Each structure stands twice: as structure tokens, then as C-alpha cells.
């Protein structure tokens, strides 16, 4: 389990999101069944996460390690609200997924920055089975990180087997495949400004008899 001896600023418990009444914008309504977390709600929660992280790390020469590709939107919003000097690097990790389930990990981009002796915050889009963050935090510890914490926009606790928990969590989501705000299905839908639920027929098309 990642740990850091630094004090933790209290952060309100992540809201459990179920559904939202927001209308799916017309341009996305072909593939998206519903909006789960509207844009404004995401922005408010990202501000809370950034405030807590800033309070904890403003004097720590923080190194933010974000995982590609799912963090692009979240990272851009989060780090611009961290009002202190920090270092950022990107790590490419791909969990070779078949359809919508987790598979084996492969590193597609290694870090450029030396993590030895650093306080590291790993940022990912969603914590699902926990395989990705378990492997990445183990790797960063082996590379010599002095302190490690994790921050995820979404937590899907129903899929977890190994007991991994993130330190900073945006929202708890139900056992559904979600897309948008950086999260993809087959590399699509990352550009949605909200988190939405994909129509089942998109990822499980009915096969003709
Ligand atoms: P884990 O290793 O099972 O925790 O999975 C983490 C990775 O799987 C995330 O970084 C995502 O890229 C991907 N993932 C898991 N659930 C979803 C989802 O509902 N939508 C899109 N990507 C997902
Ligand atoms: Mg990912």
C-alpha cells in the first residue's frame, strides 16, 4: 500500500454517483446512454482535490506522475489548480484490455524524471481492479521514491480484489463502463467534457443469429 509520512488535509468523502438528470448533448447521443457526472460537478470536485493536495504538498517539491492516456483532461484541470511549484512527468501504461475488462500491463512510456528521494503523487483516471496502481506504485518504490500517494478521479470499488485504496478520490462510481473526460472505450470518447455511460450496444453489439 502506498504511504507517505506527510500530514493529510481532510477531504470530504467522495460522493457516490448514481445517475444524473443532465441531458446527453445531441452530438454524443448516438453512443452515450446517460451523463453520470456533469462537467460542472467534475470541476467543483477537482477544485476540492487540488486544494487538499496543495495544502499537503506546497512545501514538498512534489513530483506528479500521471498515467497516459486516460488522465489528459483530469491532469490538465487538476495541476493548473495546484498553486505551488511542482514537477510533472508522464508514464505510459496500457492494461491490454479485451473489451471492457482488465488485462496485462505494458509500459508504453517510461519516466524522464529521476524519482529517487522524491515525494511522488501518482494520478490516474479510474481505479478499477487496482492492478495498474499496484504495479505502478511498486515500480516507483523500486525506483527509489521517498513517499508515494495516489489520486484518482473515479473509484469503482466493486471490481477490486487486492484491497488497493487511493489517497485522493474524486467520485465513487457504480459497476458500469464509463467514458469521457479522458476515459476511453477503444480510444474513443476521451473528448466528452462529462463522464458518461456508454450504450451497451456500442461495446456488446448483438450478433445476428
Ligand atoms: P485497473 O488496473 O483494473 O484498476 O484499471 C485501471 C485502468 O483501466 C484505468 O486506468 C483505465 O484506463 C481502465 N478502466 C477501468 N475501468 C474503466 C472504465 O469504466 N472506463 C474506461 N476505462 C476504464
Ligand atoms: Mg488508464
XYZ file of N, CA and C and ligand atoms in Angstrom:
651
model
N 0.859 -1.205 0.000
C 0.000 0.000 0.000
C 0.885 1.241 0.000
N 0.656 2.199 -0.910
C 1.488 3.392 -0.928
C 1.308 4.172 0.360
N 2.370 4.846 0.770
C 2.249 5.604 2.003
C 3.181 6.790 1.941
N 2.875 7.786 2.719
C 3.750 8.929 2.868
C 3.550 9.428 4.289
N 4.639 9.754 4.988
C 4.502 10.214 6.366
C 3.955 11.640 6.474
N 3.761 12.320 5.332
C 3.291 13.711 5.385
C 1.881 13.767 5.952
N 1.540 14.902 6.604
C 0.166 15.021 7.108
C -0.849 15.054 5.967
N -2.062 14.632 6.267
C -3.137 14.639 5.260
C -4.175 15.681 5.625
N -4.503 16.546 4.664
C -5.576 17.511 4.872
C -6.900 16.784 4.695
N -7.845 16.990 5.615
C -9.130 16.302 5.455
C -9.801 16.695 4.137
N -10.300 15.691 3.436
C -11.005 15.898 2.161
C -12.349 15.224 2.340
N -13.427 15.889 1.934
C -14.742 15.276 2.124
C -14.797 13.940 1.389
N -15.560 12.999 1.951
C -15.667 11.662 1.357
C -16.134 11.780 -0.090
N -15.596 10.960 -0.991
C -16.011 11.066 -2.391
C -17.498 10.747 -2.556
N -18.248 11.617 -3.253
C -19.663 11.325 -3.475
C -19.844 10.058 -4.297
N -20.865 9.268 -3.938
C -21.230 8.086 -4.739
C -22.188 8.554 -5.825
N -21.759 8.472 -7.070
C -22.643 8.948 -8.125
C -23.447 7.793 -8.691
N -24.690 8.040 -8.957
C -25.577 7.003 -9.492
C -26.005 7.391 -10.910
N -26.812 8.412 -10.990
C -27.254 8.886 -12.309
C -27.325 10.401 -12.233
N -27.407 11.033 -13.371
C -27.650 12.469 -13.347
C -28.793 12.731 -14.318
N -29.478 13.848 -14.086
C -30.607 14.156 -14.958
C -30.178 14.946 -16.187
N -28.858 15.230 -16.237
C -28.372 16.053 -17.356
C -28.648 15.357 -18.689
N -28.996 16.157 -19.662
C -29.317 15.619 -20.991
C -28.007 15.381 -21.749
N -27.930 14.254 -22.431
C -26.751 13.966 -23.252
C -26.763 14.922 -24.450
N -25.685 15.681 -24.634
C -25.650 16.603 -25.779
C -25.879 15.850 -27.086
N -26.595 16.506 -28.001
C -27.034 15.842 -29.230
C -25.881 15.185 -30.000
N -24.730 15.849 -30.019
C -23.591 15.323 -30.767
C -23.076 14.000 -30.228
N -23.422 13.683 -28.977
C -22.902 12.455 -28.364
C -23.998 11.417 -28.116
N -25.236 11.742 -28.460
C -26.355 10.890 -28.038
C -26.437 9.555 -28.787
N -25.717 9.414 -29.890
C -25.762 8.133 -30.609
C -25.169 7.005 -29.758
N -24.062 7.274 -29.059
C -23.331 6.223 -28.340
C -23.431 6.308 -26.822
N -23.808 7.467 -26.304
C -23.813 7.672 -24.849
C -25.238 7.543 -24.309
N -25.411 6.634 -23.329
C -26.751 6.385 -22.782
C -27.158 7.476 -21.800
N -26.216 7.927 -20.972
C -26.557 8.899 -19.933
C -25.318 9.633 -19.462
N -25.565 10.827 -18.929
C -24.483 11.576 -18.271
C -24.439 11.081 -16.829
N -23.283 10.631 -16.390
C -23.157 10.176 -15.000
C -22.693 11.338 -14.111
N -21.654 12.050 -14.557
C -21.155 13.200 -13.782
C -21.035 14.402 -14.720
N -21.901 15.396 -14.534
C -21.849 16.567 -15.417
C -20.552 17.362 -15.213
N -20.235 18.120 -16.241
C -18.989 18.901 -16.295
C -18.789 19.784 -15.053
N -19.840 20.494 -14.657
C -19.709 21.429 -13.545
C -19.404 20.704 -12.237
N -20.026 19.548 -12.072
C -19.798 18.758 -10.852
C -18.349 18.260 -10.820
N -17.833 17.870 -11.978
C -16.428 17.442 -12.045
C -15.529 18.605 -11.650
N -15.813 19.789 -12.223
C -14.940 20.941 -11.962
C -14.901 21.278 -10.467
N -16.065 21.190 -9.820
C -16.119 21.523 -8.382
C -15.296 20.535 -7.569
N -15.413 19.263 -7.919
C -14.689 18.248 -7.141
C -13.173 18.317 -7.423
N -12.802 18.597 -8.659
C -11.374 18.719 -8.991
C -10.765 19.870 -8.184
N -11.522 20.945 -8.001
C -11.029 22.074 -7.195
C -10.803 21.636 -5.749
N -11.697 20.796 -5.211
C -11.525 20.305 -3.832
C -10.283 19.414 -3.725
N -10.104 18.545 -4.719
C -8.918 17.670 -4.715
C -7.646 18.513 -4.771
N -7.629 19.492 -5.664
C -6.431 20.332 -5.838
C -6.127 21.106 -4.557
N -7.166 21.552 -3.873
C -6.949 22.309 -2.631
C -6.331 21.413 -1.562
N -6.828 20.194 -1.439
C -6.298 19.266 -0.429
C -4.853 18.892 -0.763
N -4.590 18.594 -2.028
C -3.237 18.207 -2.441
C -2.273 19.386 -2.252
N -2.729 20.584 -2.591
C -1.873 21.768 -2.428
C -1.519 21.980 -0.967
N -2.504 21.815 -0.079
C -2.237 22.007 1.350
C -1.213 20.985 1.843
N -1.286 19.767 1.313
C -0.380 18.701 1.770
C 1.030 18.831 1.206
N 1.169 19.372 -0.011
C 2.451 19.280 -0.715
C 3.112 20.614 -1.053
N 2.533 21.745 -0.586
C 3.077 23.005 -1.114
C 4.551 23.245 -0.757
N 5.055 22.584 0.290
C 6.480 22.784 0.646
C 7.334 21.554 0.343
N 6.861 20.682 -0.540
C 7.492 19.356 -0.668
C 8.192 19.052 -1.990
N 8.306 20.015 -2.910
C 8.944 19.707 -4.209
C 8.274 18.480 -4.848
N 6.970 18.527 -4.915
C 6.201 17.362 -5.386
C 6.529 16.973 -6.829
N 6.582 15.666 -7.064
C 6.646 15.126 -8.430
C 5.309 14.456 -8.726
N 4.602 14.986 -9.709
C 3.339 14.383 -10.143
C 3.639 13.433 -11.304
N 3.259 12.184 -11.146
C 3.418 11.206 -12.228
C 2.019 10.819 -12.698
N 1.688 11.220 -13.927
C 0.351 10.931 -14.439
C 0.427 9.808 -15.469
N -0.584 8.955 -15.461
C -0.598 7.793 -16.351
C -1.363 8.119 -17.636
N -0.716 7.825 -18.734
C -1.320 8.055 -20.046
C -2.240 6.895 -20.407
N -3.267 7.072 -21.219
C -3.733 8.306 -21.805
C -4.925 8.900 -21.048
N -5.455 8.136 -20.115
C -6.742 8.497 -19.508
C -6.736 9.733 -18.632
N -5.554 10.221 -18.250
C -5.531 11.362 -17.322
C -5.492 12.716 -18.026
N -5.489 12.743 -19.352
C -5.237 14.018 -20.055
C -6.128 15.168 -19.579
N -7.422 14.937 -19.466
C -8.326 16.029 -19.089
C -8.208 16.332 -17.591
N -8.260 15.290 -16.796
C -8.188 15.422 -15.334
C -6.879 16.098 -14.924
N -5.764 15.625 -15.472
C -4.458 16.177 -15.123
C -4.375 17.666 -15.456
N -4.846 18.020 -16.651
C -4.763 19.421 -17.084
C -5.541 20.321 -16.128
N -6.720 19.881 -15.709
C -7.523 20.704 -14.789
C -6.930 20.699 -13.387
N -6.519 19.519 -12.927
C -6.024 19.379 -11.550
C -4.733 20.169 -11.337
N -3.769 19.982 -12.237
C -2.450 20.580 -11.955
C -2.478 22.102 -12.090
N -3.398 22.631 -12.900
C -3.444 24.090 -13.018
C -4.030 24.745 -11.776
N -4.633 23.908 -10.908
C -5.142 24.456 -9.639
C -4.241 24.131 -8.470
N -3.089 23.518 -8.742
C -2.120 23.276 -7.673
C -1.188 24.483 -7.688
N -1.412 25.389 -6.737
C -0.724 26.672 -6.816
C 0.574 26.665 -6.026
N 1.518 25.874 -6.513
C 2.867 25.823 -5.938
C 3.760 25.170 -6.991
N 5.096 25.364 -6.898
C 5.962 24.784 -7.923
C 5.990 23.262 -7.804
N 5.810 22.577 -8.916
C 5.879 21.112 -8.899
C 6.526 20.625 -10.189
N 6.920 19.353 -10.191
C 7.466 18.723 -11.382
C 6.432 17.722 -11.868
N 6.290 17.593 -13.186
C 5.307 16.650 -13.714
C 5.965 15.796 -14.788
N 5.655 14.505 -14.766
C 6.118 13.615 -15.835
C 5.000 12.616 -16.143
N 5.066 12.051 -17.318
C 4.014 11.138 -17.769
C 4.570 9.729 -17.916
N 3.766 8.766 -17.526
C 4.151 7.370 -17.657
C 3.078 6.704 -18.519
N 3.536 5.971 -19.505
C 2.577 5.280 -20.375
C 2.353 3.869 -19.869
N 1.140 3.583 -19.461
C 0.807 2.228 -19.002
C -0.440 1.806 -19.732
N -0.385 0.643 -20.285
C -1.542 0.157 -21.006
C -1.920 -1.178 -20.407
N -3.182 -1.267 -19.957
C -3.607 -2.580 -19.486
C -4.303 -3.190 -20.680
N -3.595 -4.095 -21.333
C -4.171 -4.681 -22.544
C -5.526 -5.264 -22.230
N -6.548 -4.514 -22.594
C -7.899 -4.894 -22.223
C -8.551 -5.608 -23.379
N -9.328 -6.615 -23.042
C -10.142 -7.193 -24.095
C -11.543 -6.672 -23.824
N -12.042 -5.853 -24.699
C -13.350 -5.245 -24.483
C -13.314 -4.327 -23.287
N -14.091 -4.615 -22.251
C -14.201 -3.707 -21.114
C -13.649 -4.335 -19.838
N -12.796 -5.347 -19.943
C -12.220 -5.945 -18.738
C -10.705 -5.764 -18.708
N -10.142 -5.760 -17.498
C -8.705 -5.510 -17.332
C -7.854 -6.680 -17.815
N -6.682 -6.348 -18.359
C -5.771 -7.396 -18.802
C -4.371 -7.157 -18.272
N -3.345 -7.640 -18.968
C -1.966 -7.498 -18.510
C -1.424 -6.105 -18.803
N -0.446 -5.674 -17.983
C 0.112 -4.330 -18.111
C 1.333 -4.289 -19.013
N 1.455 -3.199 -19.763
C 2.679 -2.973 -20.547
C 3.030 -1.500 -20.412
N 4.331 -1.201 -20.248
C 4.759 0.193 -20.175
C 5.004 0.696 -21.589
N 4.323 1.772 -21.962
C 4.469 2.326 -23.308
C 5.298 3.609 -23.291
N 5.497 4.185 -22.125
C 6.408 5.329 -21.968
C 6.971 5.331 -20.556
N 8.295 5.382 -20.482
C 8.976 5.415 -19.187
C 9.154 6.866 -18.742
N 9.431 7.063 -17.452
C 9.632 8.425 -16.935
C 10.978 8.995 -17.373
N 11.013 10.323 -17.541
C 12.279 11.014 -17.834
C 12.908 11.519 -16.530
N 12.043 11.873 -15.591
C 12.494 12.476 -14.333
C 12.975 11.389 -13.362
N 14.022 11.710 -12.607
C 14.540 10.789 -11.594
C 13.648 10.859 -10.348
N 13.100 9.742 -9.943
C 12.170 9.757 -8.803
C 12.867 9.544 -7.459
N 14.178 9.259 -7.503
C 14.884 8.926 -6.252
C 14.762 10.028 -5.208
N 14.304 9.650 -4.029
C 14.202 10.584 -2.904
C 13.052 11.571 -3.010
N 12.175 11.412 -4.014
C 11.093 12.390 -4.238
C 9.793 11.980 -3.557
N 9.003 13.010 -3.233
C 7.611 12.786 -2.855
C 6.819 12.701 -4.155
N 6.165 11.566 -4.392
C 5.506 11.334 -5.680
C 3.993 11.189 -5.486
N 3.256 11.873 -6.349
C 1.801 11.691 -6.394
C 1.459 11.094 -7.752
N 0.938 9.882 -7.748
C 0.543 9.223 -8.995
C -0.913 9.590 -9.285
N -1.160 10.067 -10.492
C -2.518 10.467 -10.880
C -3.022 9.508 -11.950
N -4.207 8.939 -11.724
C -4.820 8.095 -12.750
C -6.291 8.470 -12.902
N -6.880 8.016 -14.002
C -8.271 8.361 -14.273
C -9.238 7.580 -13.391
N -9.049 6.255 -13.329
C -10.016 5.432 -12.598
C -9.315 4.257 -11.946
N -9.723 3.965 -10.741
C -9.227 2.809 -10.007
C -10.290 1.730 -10.124
N -9.939 0.671 -10.836
C -10.922 -0.380 -11.105
C -10.519 -1.614 -10.295
N -9.786 -2.558 -10.896
C -9.338 -3.726 -10.116
C -8.201 -3.351 -9.174
N -7.477 -2.275 -9.501
C -6.322 -1.871 -8.700
C -5.007 -2.415 -9.239
N -5.070 -3.230 -10.295
C -3.844 -3.825 -10.858
C -2.860 -2.762 -11.327
N -3.367 -1.758 -12.036
C -2.488 -0.727 -12.600
C -1.746 0.011 -11.499
N -2.489 0.543 -10.521
C -1.829 1.345 -9.486
C -0.979 0.495 -8.553
N -1.339 -0.749 -8.352
C -0.490 -1.635 -7.544
C 0.854 -1.803 -8.242
N 0.828 -2.070 -9.556
C 2.074 -2.285 -10.308
C 2.888 -0.992 -10.398
N 2.217 0.120 -10.671
C 2.939 1.386 -10.859
C 3.565 1.862 -9.544
N 2.839 1.754 -8.442
C 3.414 2.209 -7.168
C 4.569 1.291 -6.747
N 4.464 0.011 -7.056
C 5.572 -0.913 -6.763
C 6.813 -0.506 -7.571
N 6.583 -0.174 -8.827
C 7.678 0.239 -9.725
C 8.340 1.527 -9.218
N 7.513 2.501 -8.804
C 8.069 3.779 -8.340
C 8.825 3.623 -7.025
N 8.337 2.722 -6.197
C 9.049 2.447 -4.937
C 10.395 1.819 -5.253
N 10.407 0.887 -6.223
C 11.661 0.228 -6.614
C 12.640 1.242 -7.219
N 12.099 2.273 -7.864
C 12.955 3.310 -8.448
C 13.460 4.298 -7.392
N 12.972 4.172 -6.156
C 13.532 4.963 -5.068
C 12.695 6.137 -4.578
N 11.397 6.183 -4.907
C 10.549 7.279 -4.410
C 10.561 7.274 -2.880
N 10.636 8.473 -2.279
C 10.687 8.550 -0.809
C 9.292 8.465 -0.207
N 8.298 8.992 -0.921
C 6.922 8.960 -0.443
C 6.007 8.830 -1.640
N 4.932 8.061 -1.474
C 4.032 7.811 -2.601
C 2.588 7.948 -2.165
N 1.831 8.727 -2.934
C 0.380 8.733 -2.755
C -0.257 8.654 -4.124
N -1.549 8.330 -4.133
C -2.254 8.177 -5.411
C -3.511 9.038 -5.416
N -3.840 9.543 -6.598
C -5.036 10.371 -6.766
C -5.781 9.875 -7.994
N -7.040 9.558 -7.837
C -7.842 9.117 -8.989
C -9.118 9.947 -9.073
N -9.557 10.206 -10.299
C -10.829 10.913 -10.445
C -11.971 10.000 -10.011
N -11.924 8.744 -10.458
C -13.032 7.820 -10.215
C -12.552 6.556 -9.514
N -13.405 6.041 -8.669
C -13.128 4.795 -7.966
C -14.326 3.871 -8.200
N -14.010 2.665 -8.715
C -15.083 1.676 -8.974
C -14.822 0.495 -8.041
N -15.188 0.623 -6.765
C -14.729 -0.353 -5.757
C -15.271 -1.756 -5.956
N -16.344 -1.899 -6.722
C -16.952 -3.229 -6.901
C -16.048 -4.203 -7.624
N -15.035 -3.711 -8.366
C -14.177 -4.619 -9.137
C -12.920 -5.026 -8.387
N -12.704 -4.474 -7.188
C -11.409 -4.616 -6.536
C -11.196 -5.985 -5.930
N -9.960 -6.530 -6.122
C -9.653 -7.812 -5.486
C -8.543 -7.651 -4.442
N -7.509 -6.829 -4.751
C -6.317 -6.798 -3.890
C -6.336 -5.818 -2.738
N -7.423 -5.082 -2.518
C -7.507 -4.168 -1.381
C -6.806 -2.832 -1.573
N -6.459 -2.471 -2.806
C -5.787 -1.190 -3.043
C -6.780 -0.039 -2.855
N -6.363 0.994 -2.118
C -7.194 2.197 -1.985
C -6.372 3.412 -2.379
N -6.995 4.383 -3.068
C -6.287 5.609 -3.443
C -6.378 6.617 -2.295
N -5.426 7.552 -2.250
C -5.400 8.536 -1.166
C -6.352 9.705 -1.418
N -6.453 10.151 -2.663
C -7.344 11.263 -3.024
C -8.289 10.744 -4.106
N -9.598 10.736 -3.810
C -10.579 10.154 -4.737
C -11.635 11.203 -5.076
N -11.917 11.356 -6.377
C -12.932 12.312 -6.807
C -14.341 11.814 -6.557
N -14.708 10.717 -7.200
C -16.069 10.180 -7.109
C -16.023 8.659 -7.044
N -16.997 8.082 -6.377
C -17.173 6.633 -6.408
C -18.273 6.344 -7.432
N -17.959 5.460 -8.380
C -18.918 5.179 -9.456
C -19.394 3.731 -9.386
N -20.597 3.476 -9.913
C -21.114 2.103 -9.897
C -20.381 1.207 -10.901
N -20.695 -0.072 -10.864
C -20.044 -1.057 -11.723
C -20.584 -0.945 -13.152
N -20.144 0.099 -13.824
C -20.566 0.371 -15.198
C -19.326 0.757 -15.977
N -19.331 0.570 -17.277
C -18.200 1.052 -18.071
C -18.459 2.509 -18.408
N -17.573 3.383 -17.946
C -17.781 4.823 -18.129
C -16.742 5.386 -19.090
N -17.117 6.453 -19.762
C -16.216 7.112 -20.726
C -16.323 8.624 -20.561
N -15.360 9.313 -21.155
C -15.413 10.774 -21.162
C -14.443 11.395 -20.187
N -14.168 12.686 -20.357
C -13.239 13.434 -19.509
C -11.909 12.666 -19.432
N -11.468 12.164 -20.580
C -10.201 11.430 -20.661
C -10.355 9.926 -20.766
N -11.438 9.379 -20.230
C -11.608 7.919 -20.257
C -12.155 7.481 -21.610
N -11.643 6.325 -22.061
C -12.000 5.890 -23.412
C -12.689 4.540 -23.438
N -13.273 4.264 -24.581
C -13.562 2.894 -24.981
C -12.960 2.767 -26.377
N -12.022 1.845 -26.564
C -11.336 1.666 -27.844
C -10.781 3.005 -28.364
N -10.182 3.782 -27.435
C -9.542 5.075 -27.742
C -10.523 6.162 -28.174
N -11.821 5.913 -28.022
C -12.805 6.954 -28.364
C -13.426 7.534 -27.098
N -14.108 8.630 -27.264
C -14.915 9.308 -26.240
C -14.098 10.060 -25.184
N -12.759 10.159 -25.361
C -11.955 10.871 -24.360
C -12.318 12.353 -24.322
N -12.866 12.873 -25.417
C -13.131 14.311 -25.519
C -14.438 14.753 -24.888
N -15.266 13.837 -24.378
C -16.507 14.289 -23.739
C -16.146 15.155 -22.531
N -16.821 16.289 -22.340
C -16.496 17.139 -21.184
C -17.094 16.611 -19.879
N -17.907 15.553 -19.963
C -18.551 14.952 -18.780
C -18.184 13.469 -18.736
N -18.497 12.807 -17.608
C -18.333 11.350 -17.547
C -19.699 10.745 -17.855
N -19.712 9.850 -18.825
C -20.976 9.280 -19.265
C -20.923 7.768 -19.309
N -22.109 7.185 -19.503
C -22.232 5.730 -19.602
C -22.466 5.385 -21.068
N -21.672 4.434 -21.510
C -21.745 4.024 -22.910
C -22.978 3.137 -23.129
N -23.626 3.291 -24.266
C -24.737 2.388 -24.585
C -24.195 0.974 -24.741
N -24.930 0.013 -24.215
C -24.434 -1.369 -24.214
C -24.181 -1.866 -25.636
N -25.028 -1.437 -26.555
C -24.851 -1.955 -27.931
C -23.538 -1.497 -28.569
N -22.899 -0.462 -27.973
C -21.629 0.013 -28.538
C -20.501 -0.975 -28.227
N -20.500 -1.502 -26.986
C -19.402 -2.421 -26.634
C -19.818 -3.894 -26.675
N -21.103 -4.160 -26.741
C -21.556 -5.553 -26.844
C -22.631 -5.650 -27.914
N -22.234 -5.401 -29.182
C -23.253 -5.440 -30.240
C -23.865 -6.824 -30.359
N -25.168 -6.825 -30.585
C -25.855 -8.121 -30.717
C -25.391 -8.810 -31.976
N -25.081 -10.083 -31.842
C -24.642 -10.807 -33.038
C -25.877 -11.437 -33.702
N -25.952 -11.326 -35.025
C -27.119 -11.906 -35.698
C -27.132 -13.423 -35.554
N -28.346 -13.975 -35.459
C -28.473 -15.435 -35.274
C -27.920 -16.155 -36.508
P -7.303 -1.384 -13.076
O -5.865 -1.751 -13.346
O -8.233 -2.540 -13.248
O -7.505 -0.648 -11.759
O -7.775 -0.453 -14.255
C -7.344 0.791 -14.387
C -7.373 1.212 -15.827
O -8.399 0.543 -16.588
C -7.713 2.665 -15.852
O -6.531 3.435 -15.848
C -8.500 2.798 -17.124
O -7.620 3.098 -18.183
C -9.122 1.467 -17.378
N -10.563 1.421 -16.969
C -11.102 0.754 -15.930
N -12.442 0.931 -15.863
C -12.749 1.749 -16.887
C -13.989 2.337 -17.349
O -15.084 2.159 -16.795
N -13.894 3.130 -18.446
C -12.714 3.389 -19.092
N -11.540 2.879 -18.684
C -11.557 2.058 -17.596
Mg -5.701 4.181 -17.635
